[in-house]
Coordinates of C-alpha atoms (C1' of nucleotides) in Angstrom, one line a residue:
Chain H
X76 CA 2.1 6.6 -1.6
X77 CA 5.4 7.8 -0.3
X78 CA 7.2 5.8 2.1
X79 CA 10.6 5.9 2.9
X80 CA 10.7 9.6 2.6
X81 CA 12.5 12.7 4.4
X82 CA 11.2 13.2 7.6
X83 CA 10.5 16.6 7.6
X84 CA 6.5 16.1 8.0
X85 CA 5.2 15.5 11.5
X86 CA 2.1 13.6 11.9
X87 CA -0.2 16.1 13.8
X88 CA -2.9 15.6 11.1
X89 CA -3.7 12.9 9.1
X90 CA -2.7 14.4 5.6
X91 CA -0.8 16.8 7.2
X92 CA 1.8 18.6 5.0
X93 CA 4.3 20.7 7.0
X94 CA 6.6 23.3 6.5
X95 CA 10.4 22.4 6.1
X96 CA 11.6 23.4 9.4
X97 CA 15.0 21.8 9.7
X98 CA 15.1 18.3 8.1
X99 CA 15.9 16.0 10.8
X100 CA 18.2 14.1 8.2
X101 CA 20.3 17.2 8.2
X102 CA 21.9 15.9 10.9
X103 CA 23.3 13.1 8.4
X104 CA 24.6 15.9 6.0
X105 CA 28.1 15.9 8.3
X106 CA 28.6 12.3 6.9
X107 CA 27.6 13.5 3.3
X108 CA 30.1 13.5 0.2
X109 CA 30.1 15.8 -2.4
X110 CA 27.2 16.2 -5.0
X111 CA 27.2 14.5 -8.0
X112 CA 25.0 14.5 -11.1
X113 CA 23.3 12.0 -12.7
X114 CA 21.8 12.3 -16.7
X115 CA 18.0 11.6 -17.2
X116 CA 17.2 7.8 -17.6
X117 CA 20.4 6.8 -15.3
X118 CA 20.4 4.1 -12.9
X119 CA 21.5 5.1 -9.6
X120 CA 21.2 1.5 -7.6
X121 CA 19.9 -2.0 -9.3
X122 CA 17.8 -4.0 -7.2
X123 CA 19.6 -6.4 -5.2
X124 CA 22.7 -4.5 -5.3
X125 CA 24.8 -4.8 -1.7
X126 CA 23.9 -1.8 0.4
X127 CA 26.5 0.7 0.7
X128 CA 24.6 4.0 1.7
X129 CA 21.8 6.6 1.5
X130 CA 21.4 9.1 -1.2
X131 CA 19.6 12.5 -0.7
X132 CA 18.5 13.9 -3.7
X133 CA 19.7 17.6 -4.2
X134 CA 17.5 18.4 -7.4
X135 CA 15.6 16.4 -9.9
X136 CA 13.6 13.3 -9.6
X137 CA 13.9 9.6 -9.2
X138 CA 11.4 6.8 -9.6
X139 CA 11.9 3.4 -7.6
X140 CA 10.5 0.0 -9.4
X141 CA 10.5 -3.5 -8.0
X142 CA 10.7 -6.5 -10.3
X143 CA 8.9 -9.4 -9.2
X144 CA 9.7 -13.0 -10.0
X145 CA 6.8 -13.0 -12.2
X146 CA 8.1 -10.1 -14.4
X147 CA 5.6 -7.5 -13.3
X148 CA 7.2 -4.5 -12.3
X149 CA 5.7 -2.1 -9.6
X150 CA 6.8 1.5 -9.0
X151 CA 6.8 2.4 -5.4
X152 CA 8.5 5.7 -5.2
X153 CA 9.1 9.1 -6.7
X154 CA 12.0 10.9 -4.8
X155 CA 12.1 14.2 -4.7
X156 CA 14.4 16.8 -3.4
X157 CA 15.7 16.4 0.0
X158 CA 14.1 12.7 0.0
X159 CA 16.3 9.8 1.2
X160 CA 17.1 7.0 -0.6
X161 CA 17.9 3.9 0.6
X162 CA 16.3 3.6 4.1
X163 CA 14.6 0.4 2.9
X164 CA 17.7 -1.5 2.2
X165 CA 19.0 -1.0 5.7
X166 CA 17.1 -3.8 6.9
X167 CA 18.7 -6.6 4.6
X168 CA 21.6 -4.7 3.4
X169 CA 20.4 -4.7 -0.1
X170 CA 18.8 -2.3 -2.5
X171 CA 15.3 -3.6 -2.8
X172 CA 14.3 -2.0 -6.1
X173 CA 15.8 -0.3 -8.7
X174 CA 16.4 3.5 -8.5
X175 CA 16.3 5.3 -11.9
X176 CA 16.6 9.1 -12.7
X177 CA 13.5 10.4 -14.4
X178 CA 15.0 13.8 -15.2
X179 CA 18.6 15.2 -14.7
X180 CA 19.5 14.9 -11.4
X181 CA 21.8 15.8 -8.7
X182 CA 22.5 13.5 -5.4
X183 CA 25.1 13.0 -2.6
X184 CA 25.8 9.9 -1.0
X185 CA 25.9 8.9 2.6
X186 CA 28.2 6.1 3.3
X187 CA 26.4 3.7 5.7
X188 CA 29.6 2.3 6.9
X189 CA 30.1 5.7 8.6
X190 CA 27.0 5.4 10.3
X191 CA 27.5 2.0 11.5
X192 CA 31.2 2.5 12.7
X193 CA 30.8 5.7 14.6
X194 CA 30.9 4.9 18.1
X195 CA 28.8 7.6 20.2
X196 CA 26.4 8.8 17.4
X197 CA 23.1 8.4 19.3
X198 CA 21.6 11.2 18.4
X199 CA 22.5 10.2 14.6
X200 CA 20.8 6.7 15.3
X201 CA 17.7 8.2 17.2
X202 CA 17.1 10.4 14.3
X203 CA 17.3 7.7 12.0
X204 CA 15.1 5.5 14.0
X205 CA 12.7 8.5 14.1
X206 CA 13.1 8.9 10.3
X207 CA 12.4 5.2 9.5
X208 CA 9.4 4.9 12.1
X209 CA 7.7 7.7 10.4
X210 CA 8.6 6.5 7.1
X211 CA 6.9 3.1 8.0
X212 CA 3.7 4.8 9.6
X213 CA 3.3 7.4 7.0
X214 CA 3.7 4.6 3.9
X215 CA 1.5 2.5 5.7
X216 CA -1.3 5.0 5.9
X217 CA -0.7 6.1 2.7
X218 CA -1.1 3.1 0.7
X219 CA -4.1 2.1 3.0
X220 CA -5.8 5.1 2.2
X221 CA -5.2 4.7 -1.5
X222 CA -6.4 1.2 -1.1
X223 CA -9.8 3.0 0.3
X224 CA -10.0 5.6 -2.6
X225 CA -11.8 5.1 -5.5
X226 CA -9.6 6.1 -8.4
X227 CA -10.6 9.5 -9.2
X228 CA -9.6 10.4 -5.3
X229 CA -6.4 8.7 -6.1
X230 CA -5.0 10.8 -8.8
X231 CA -6.3 13.8 -7.2
X232 CA -4.4 12.8 -4.0
X233 CA -1.4 12.1 -6.2
X234 CA -1.4 15.7 -7.8
X235 CA -2.0 17.3 -4.5
X236 CA 0.9 15.4 -2.4
X237 CA 3.0 16.7 -5.4
X238 CA 1.5 19.9 -5.2
X239 CA 2.3 20.3 -1.1
X240 CA 5.7 18.5 -1.8
X241 CA 6.7 21.4 -4.3
X242 CA 5.5 23.8 -1.8
X243 CA 7.4 22.4 0.8
X244 CA 10.4 23.0 -1.6
X245 CA 9.6 26.6 -2.0
X246 CA 8.1 26.4 -5.6
X247 CA 4.3 27.2 -6.4
X248 CA 2.1 24.8 -5.4
X249 CA -0.4 25.4 -8.3
X250 CA 2.1 24.8 -10.9
X251 CA 3.9 21.6 -11.1
X252 CA 6.3 20.2 -13.7
X253 CA 6.0 16.4 -13.2
X254 CA 8.6 14.7 -15.4
X255 CA 7.1 11.2 -15.2
X256 CA 5.0 9.9 -17.8
X257 CA 1.3 9.1 -17.5
X258 CA 1.8 5.4 -17.5
X259 CA 4.1 5.9 -14.9
X260 CA 1.8 7.2 -12.7
X261 CA -0.8 4.7 -13.3
X262 CA 1.6 2.1 -12.2
X263 CA 2.3 4.2 -9.3
X264 CA -1.2 4.4 -8.5
X265 CA -2.1 0.7 -9.4
X266 CA -4.7 1.5 -11.9
X267 CA -4.7 1.1 -16.0
X268 CA -3.1 4.1 -17.6
X269 CA -6.6 4.7 -19.9
X270 CA -8.4 5.2 -16.5
X271 CA -5.3 8.0 -15.4
X272 CA -5.9 9.5 -18.6
X273 CA -9.6 9.4 -18.4
X274 CA -9.6 11.1 -15.0
X275 CA -7.0 13.4 -16.0
X276 CA -9.3 15.0 -19.1
X277 CA -12.4 15.1 -16.8
X278 CA -10.9 16.9 -14.3
X279 CA -9.6 19.5 -17.1
X280 CA -13.4 19.7 -18.2
X281 CA -14.8 20.4 -14.7
X282 CA -11.9 23.0 -14.7
X283 CA -10.2 22.0 -11.4
X284 CA -7.0 21.0 -13.5
X285 CA -5.4 22.2 -16.5
X286 CA -2.5 19.9 -18.1
X287 CA 0.0 20.8 -21.0
X288 CA 2.3 18.2 -21.6
X289 CA 4.3 17.5 -18.2
X290 CA 2.8 20.9 -16.8
X291 CA 0.4 20.7 -14.5
X292 CA -1.6 23.3 -13.0
X293 CA -4.0 22.9 -10.4
X294 CA -6.8 25.6 -10.9
X295 CA -8.9 24.6 -7.9
X296 CA -7.0 23.4 -5.0
X297 CA -10.3 23.4 -2.8
X298 CA -12.2 21.1 -5.3
X299 CA -9.4 18.6 -5.6
X300 CA -8.9 18.8 -1.9
X301 CA -12.8 17.6 -1.8
X302 CA -12.3 14.8 -4.6
X303 CA -9.6 13.2 -3.1
X304 CA -11.2 13.0 0.2
X305 CA -13.8 10.5 -1.3
X306 CA -13.9 7.1 -0.3
X307 CA -15.0 3.9 -1.4
X308 CA -17.2 1.8 1.3
X309 CA -20.3 4.0 2.0
Chain O
X167 CA -0.9 -6.5 4.9
X168 CA 2.0 -6.8 8.0
X169 CA 4.1 -3.9 8.2
X170 CA 5.4 -3.4 11.4
X171 CA 6.4 -7.0 12.4
X172 CA 9.0 -8.8 14.0
X173 CA 12.3 -9.3 12.2
X174 CA 12.5 -13.0 11.7
X175 CA 12.3 -12.5 8.4
X176 CA 14.9 -11.9 5.9
X177 CA 14.4 -10.8 2.0
X178 CA 16.0 -13.3 -0.1
X179 CA 12.6 -14.2 -2.1
X180 CA 9.9 -12.1 -2.9
X181 CA 7.5 -13.8 -0.7
X182 CA 9.8 -15.2 1.6
X183 CA 8.5 -16.4 5.0
X184 CA 11.4 -17.7 6.9
X185 CA 12.5 -20.1 9.9
X186 CA 12.3 -18.3 13.1
X187 CA 16.4 -18.4 13.5
X188 CA 16.9 -15.9 16.5
X189 CA 14.9 -13.1 16.4
X190 CA 16.7 -9.7 16.1
X191 CA 14.5 -8.1 18.7
X192 CA 15.7 -10.9 21.0
X193 CA 18.4 -8.6 21.9
X194 CA 15.8 -6.1 23.4
X195 CA 14.6 -8.5 25.6
X196 CA 17.8 -7.6 27.7
X197 CA 15.3 -4.6 28.5
X198 CA 11.9 -6.4 28.8
X199 CA 9.9 -6.4 31.9
X200 CA 7.5 -9.1 33.1
X201 CA 4.8 -10.5 31.1
X202 CA 1.6 -9.5 31.7
X203 CA -1.9 -10.7 30.5
X204 CA -4.9 -9.0 29.0
X205 CA -8.1 -10.6 28.6
X206 CA -10.3 -10.5 25.0
X207 CA -11.2 -7.3 23.8
X208 CA -8.9 -5.4 26.2
X209 CA -7.3 -2.2 25.0
X210 CA -3.4 -2.3 25.1
X211 CA -2.6 1.3 23.8
X212 CA -5.1 4.2 22.4
X213 CA -4.8 5.9 19.2
X214 CA -2.5 9.3 20.3
X215 CA -1.5 8.0 23.5
X216 CA 2.1 9.3 24.2
X217 CA 4.8 6.8 23.2
X218 CA 6.1 4.9 26.3
X219 CA 7.5 1.8 24.7
X220 CA 7.3 -1.1 22.3
X221 CA 5.5 -4.4 23.2
X222 CA 6.3 -7.8 22.1
X223 CA 3.6 -10.3 21.8
X224 CA 4.2 -13.6 23.9
X225 CA 1.1 -15.0 23.0
X226 CA -2.5 -14.3 21.9
X227 CA -3.4 -11.7 18.8
X228 CA -4.1 -8.2 18.7
X229 CA -5.3 -5.8 16.2
X230 CA -4.4 -2.0 15.6
X231 CA -7.1 0.2 14.0
X232 CA -7.0 3.6 13.0
X233 CA -9.6 6.3 13.3
X234 CA -9.7 8.9 10.6
X235 CA -11.0 12.1 11.3
X236 CA -14.1 11.5 9.0
X237 CA -14.8 8.7 11.7
X238 CA -13.9 5.7 9.4
X239 CA -11.6 3.1 10.9
X240 CA -9.0 0.8 9.2
X241 CA -7.9 -2.2 10.4
X242 CA -3.9 -2.2 9.6
X243 CA -2.1 -4.7 11.4
X244 CA -2.8 -7.9 13.2
X245 CA -0.2 -9.0 15.8
X246 CA 0.9 -12.5 16.5
X247 CA 3.6 -14.0 18.9
X248 CA 6.9 -12.5 18.7
X249 CA 5.5 -9.5 16.9
X250 CA 6.9 -6.0 18.1
X251 CA 4.0 -3.4 18.7
X252 CA 4.6 0.5 18.7
X253 CA 7.5 0.4 16.1
X254 CA 5.6 3.1 14.1
X255 CA 5.0 5.3 17.3
X256 CA 8.8 5.8 17.6
X257 CA 8.9 8.6 15.1
X258 CA 6.3 11.1 16.8
X259 CA 6.4 9.8 20.3
X260 CA 2.6 8.9 20.0
X261 CA 0.9 5.8 19.0
X262 CA -0.9 5.8 15.9
X263 CA -3.4 3.6 16.4
X264 CA -5.6 1.8 19.1
X265 CA -4.5 -1.5 19.8
X266 CA -7.1 -4.2 21.1
X267 CA -6.5 -7.9 22.1
X268 CA -8.7 -10.0 19.8
X269 CA -8.1 -13.0 22.3
X270 CA -6.4 -13.2 25.5
X271 CA -3.0 -12.5 24.9
X272 CA 0.4 -11.9 26.9
X273 CA 2.9 -9.6 26.2
X274 CA 5.8 -7.6 27.5
X275 CA 7.0 -4.1 27.6
X276 CA 10.2 -2.6 26.8
X277 CA 10.2 0.6 27.9
X278 CA 11.7 3.0 25.4
X279 CA 13.3 5.4 27.6
X280 CA 15.9 3.0 28.2
X281 CA 17.1 2.5 24.8
X282 CA 16.8 6.1 24.3
X283 CA 18.9 6.9 27.3
X284 CA 21.3 3.8 27.1
X285 CA 24.6 5.3 26.5
X286 CA 26.5 2.7 24.0
X287 CA 24.0 0.5 22.7
X288 CA 24.9 0.6 19.2
X289 CA 24.2 -2.8 18.9
X290 CA 20.6 -2.5 19.8
X291 CA 20.3 0.8 17.5
X292 CA 21.3 -1.2 14.9
X293 CA 19.1 -3.8 15.5
X294 CA 16.3 -1.6 15.7
X295 CA 17.3 0.1 12.5
X296 CA 17.1 -3.1 10.8
X297 CA 14.1 -4.0 12.1
X298 CA 12.4 -0.8 11.2
X299 CA 13.8 -0.8 7.6
X300 CA 12.5 -4.2 7.2
X301 CA 9.4 -3.2 8.6
X302 CA 9.0 -0.2 6.3
X303 CA 9.9 -2.5 3.2
X304 CA 7.8 -5.3 3.7
X305 CA 4.8 -3.4 4.7
X306 CA 4.9 -1.2 1.7
X307 CA 5.7 -4.1 -0.9
X308 CA 3.1 -6.1 1.1
X309 CA 0.4 -3.1 0.3
X310 CA 1.4 -2.8 -3.2
X311 CA 1.0 -6.6 -3.8
X312 CA -2.5 -6.5 -2.2
X313 CA -3.5 -3.2 -4.4
X314 CA -2.4 -4.8 -7.7
X315 CA -4.6 -8.2 -6.5
X316 CA -8.1 -9.0 -7.1
X317 CA -10.0 -9.9 -4.0
X318 CA -9.7 -13.8 -4.4
X319 CA -6.0 -13.6 -4.5
X320 CA -6.2 -11.1 -1.7
X321 CA -8.1 -13.4 0.5
X322 CA -5.8 -16.3 -0.4
X323 CA -2.6 -14.1 0.1
X324 CA -3.8 -13.5 4.0
X325 CA -4.7 -17.1 4.7
X326 CA -1.2 -18.2 3.3
X327 CA 0.3 -15.4 5.1
X328 CA -1.2 -16.4 8.2
X329 CA -0.6 -20.2 7.6
X330 CA 3.3 -19.3 7.1
X331 CA 3.2 -17.3 10.5
X332 CA 2.0 -20.2 12.0
X333 CA 4.4 -22.4 10.9
X334 CA 7.2 -20.1 11.8
X335 CA 5.7 -20.1 15.6
X336 CA 6.1 -23.9 15.5
X337 CA 2.2 -24.5 14.5
X338 CA 0.8 -26.4 12.2
X339 CA 0.6 -24.5 8.7
X340 CA -2.6 -26.2 7.8
X341 CA -4.9 -25.6 10.7
X342 CA -5.4 -22.3 11.8
X343 CA -7.4 -21.0 14.7
X344 CA -8.2 -17.1 13.6
X345 CA -9.8 -15.2 16.2
X346 CA -10.9 -12.2 14.1
X347 CA -14.1 -11.7 12.9
X348 CA -14.6 -12.0 8.9
X349 CA -15.7 -8.3 9.0
X350 CA -12.2 -7.7 10.6
X351 CA -10.8 -9.4 7.8
X352 CA -12.8 -7.9 5.1
X353 CA -11.8 -4.4 6.5
X354 CA -8.2 -5.3 6.7
X355 CA -8.3 -6.3 3.0
X356 CA -10.3 -3.4 2.2
X357 CA -13.2 -5.2 0.5
X358 CA -16.9 -5.7 1.8
X359 CA -17.4 -8.5 4.1
X360 CA -20.0 -10.0 1.8
X361 CA -17.4 -10.3 -0.7
X362 CA -15.0 -12.1 1.9
X363 CA -17.6 -14.3 2.6
X364 CA -18.4 -15.3 -0.9
X365 CA -14.9 -16.1 -1.5
X366 CA -14.5 -18.2 1.1
X367 CA -17.2 -20.4 0.2
X368 CA -16.0 -20.7 -2.9
X369 CA -12.6 -21.7 -2.2
X370 CA -14.6 -24.4 0.1
X371 CA -16.6 -25.6 -2.8
X372 CA -13.5 -25.9 -4.9
X373 CA -11.8 -28.1 -2.3
X374 CA -8.9 -25.7 -1.6
X375 CA -9.9 -24.9 1.9
X376 CA -12.3 -25.8 4.6
X377 CA -13.7 -23.7 7.7
X378 CA -15.8 -24.4 10.6
X379 CA -16.1 -21.4 12.8
X380 CA -13.2 -19.7 13.3
X381 CA -10.8 -22.9 12.7
X382 CA -9.6 -22.8 8.5
X383 CA -7.9 -25.7 7.1
X384 CA -5.9 -25.1 4.3
X385 CA -6.7 -28.2 2.3
X386 CA -4.4 -27.5 -0.8
X387 CA -1.4 -25.2 -0.1
X388 CA -0.5 -25.6 -4.0
X389 CA -3.6 -24.2 -5.1
X390 CA -4.0 -21.6 -2.9
X391 CA -0.8 -20.4 -3.8
X392 CA -1.5 -20.6 -7.6
X393 CA -4.8 -18.5 -6.7
X394 CA -2.5 -15.7 -4.4
X395 CA -0.1 -15.2 -7.5
X396 CA -3.3 -13.6 -9.7
X397 CA -2.7 -10.1 -10.5
X398 CA -4.8 -7.6 -12.0
X399 CA -3.7 -5.6 -15.0
X400 CA -3.0 -8.4 -17.6
Chain K
dC61 C1' -34.9 -16.3 26.1
dG62 C1' -35.3 -12.0 23.5
dA63 C1' -31.8 -8.8 21.1
dT64 C1' -28.2 -7.5 18.8
dT65 C1' -24.3 -8.8 16.1
dA66 C1' -22.0 -12.0 12.5
dG67 C1' -22.1 -14.5 8.4
dT68 C1' -24.6 -16.3 4.2
dT69 C1' -26.8 -15.7 -0.3
dG70 C1' -29.1 -13.5 -4.3
dA71 C1' -30.0 -9.5 -7.4
dT72 C1' -28.4 -5.5 -9.1
dC73 C1' -25.6 -1.9 -10.7
dG74 C1' -21.6 0.7 -11.5
dA75 C1' -16.7 1.8 -11.5
dG76 C1' -12.8 0.7 -13.8
dG77 C1' -10.0 -2.9 -16.6
dT78 C1' -9.6 -4.7 -21.6
dC79 C1' -9.3 -4.3 -26.3
dA80 C1' -8.9 -1.6 -30.3
dA81 C1' -8.5 2.3 -33.0
dC82 C1' -6.2 6.7 -33.7
dA83 C1' -3.5 11.0 -32.6
dG84 C1' 1.0 13.0 -31.3
dA85 C1' 5.5 13.2 -30.0
dG86 C1' 10.2 12.2 -29.7
dG87 C1' 14.4 9.6 -32.0
dT88 C1' 16.6 8.1 -35.5
dG89 C1' 18.6 7.3 -40.5
dG90 C1' 19.2 8.7 -45.0
Chain U
dC142 C1' 15.2 18.1 -43.2
dC143 C1' 12.0 14.8 -43.8
dA144 C1' 10.4 9.9 -43.9
dC145 C1' 9.9 6.6 -40.8
dC146 C1' 9.2 4.3 -36.6
dT147 C1' 8.0 3.4 -31.8
dC148 C1' 6.2 5.1 -27.8
dT149 C1' 2.9 7.7 -25.3
dG150 C1' -1.5 9.4 -24.7
dT151 C1' -6.5 10.0 -25.8
dT152 C1' -11.0 8.3 -27.0
dG153 C1' -14.8 4.6 -27.4
dA154 C1' -17.3 0.3 -26.8
dC155 C1' -17.7 -3.6 -24.0
dC156 C1' -17.6 -6.4 -20.1
dT157 C1' -16.1 -7.8 -15.3
dC158 C1' -15.4 -7.7 -10.5
dG159 C1' -16.7 -6.5 -6.4
dA160 C1' -19.5 -2.8 -3.8
dT161 C1' -24.3 -2.3 -2.4
dC162 C1' -29.1 -3.4 -1.1
dA163 C1' -31.8 -6.9 1.1
dA164 C1' -33.7 -10.6 3.4
dC165 C1' -32.7 -14.4 6.4
dT166 C1' -29.9 -17.3 9.3
dA167 C1' -26.8 -18.5 12.9
dA168 C1' -24.1 -16.9 17.0
dT169 C1' -23.4 -14.6 21.0
dC170 C1' -24.7 -12.1 25.0
dG171 C1' -27.0 -10.0 28.5

DNA sequence: CGATTAGTTGATCGAGGTCAACAGAGGTGG
DNA sequence: CCACCTCTGTTGACCTCGATCAACTAATCG
């Protein structure tokens, strides 16, 4: 699900979500500029823009979507606080997707020229390397897991992932404000919006979840976890 | 499909497969050790082994598979010549999956300690960064594309990808020797082996493809490309 | 040369995508 | 402030795609 993400997590267990510890990206913050704020539905970078730096999310939430030449759009990332935006742009020096705020957000820029130019920044480079390596690996396993999940498990996994991220950030892990629309969730999980809707109402009926607008309450973490483990291919 | 791969490709077009040019990894070859050869079905690294370096494939083909705690295995990569093995291991200094040869292969090791220790190797670091960034990005788009493809398009895409890789390597792009089994292809594409079999025989009947054992001949590149564009979610 | 694995094909069934109809929720202008 | 409109979300009916089970054949390997 979440490929290019912060590096906080280490990969001891399959589905491990780890305590914040000290974010590896923290080293970069030396180079960071002051925070700035963007209103809801603002565009941070456009697909194809020349790469000028990484962004770290301070608060709020953003989405990244990729437009294909056939016109179809695919939503590839949700960025939460402490996430790094733009790691996928380093390679070809071009932002690979359009990043938009889905609620008022505060970010800071890390100009990449500084990283490129700095002479003896092996430590930072190694951290970036590790960050990217983790991102690549996690993103991959995540998506492959989704591929082998039935849609119910996909939704459950998504909610649990969000829950764990919120906990990492110090919020409650049971009460979530998810500012994205159900359609965006559907697109992100590669399913029809109707299916998402059906699954969510079904989870509510089974007493595992409770939803009110954009407020989600995971009533039964244990049960949700069990559902998220379900896999295709007996 | 192929996440942690060689860096030859640049991302000008969505589905771009590029001429070899000078592989970005080439810079690393200064650090490389002599080639060594592994027989068919040999294990290169085991899942969980401590990371000791990257490998570059010289000839042959390898597969990488991940064992989950529930016992299920997922085949995540096929490595072809010039591909880099181990990029996903940098982050946590542990190989994330078991890499096995599926035919006799020749590789060389790039001990990572050298990269880590070298004092002023900014150029190499930047190349690695770009390599990883590309890998992360491509892997991600690839898998998301698969997610939104019907199974027929998945198989077509897979064959075309292989075809393009072979062309990059200077081989014919129409006649392919794919040493992996159909079951492995099925696992790689997250579908049932029967479905792969059915789709392949159907492609043959339609005169797009011709298969004999592990020899695949793409009769109609154009037609295959059209099929590979098919997408779920009208 | 038997034995085990890989591959093919048919029949069946269920998950989930599609179409359609409708209910709210914002958002905008008069 | 209300009427209006559009966009999001929900629910039902339907049907297709692809997984599963089963039976059989072809390879591969000791």
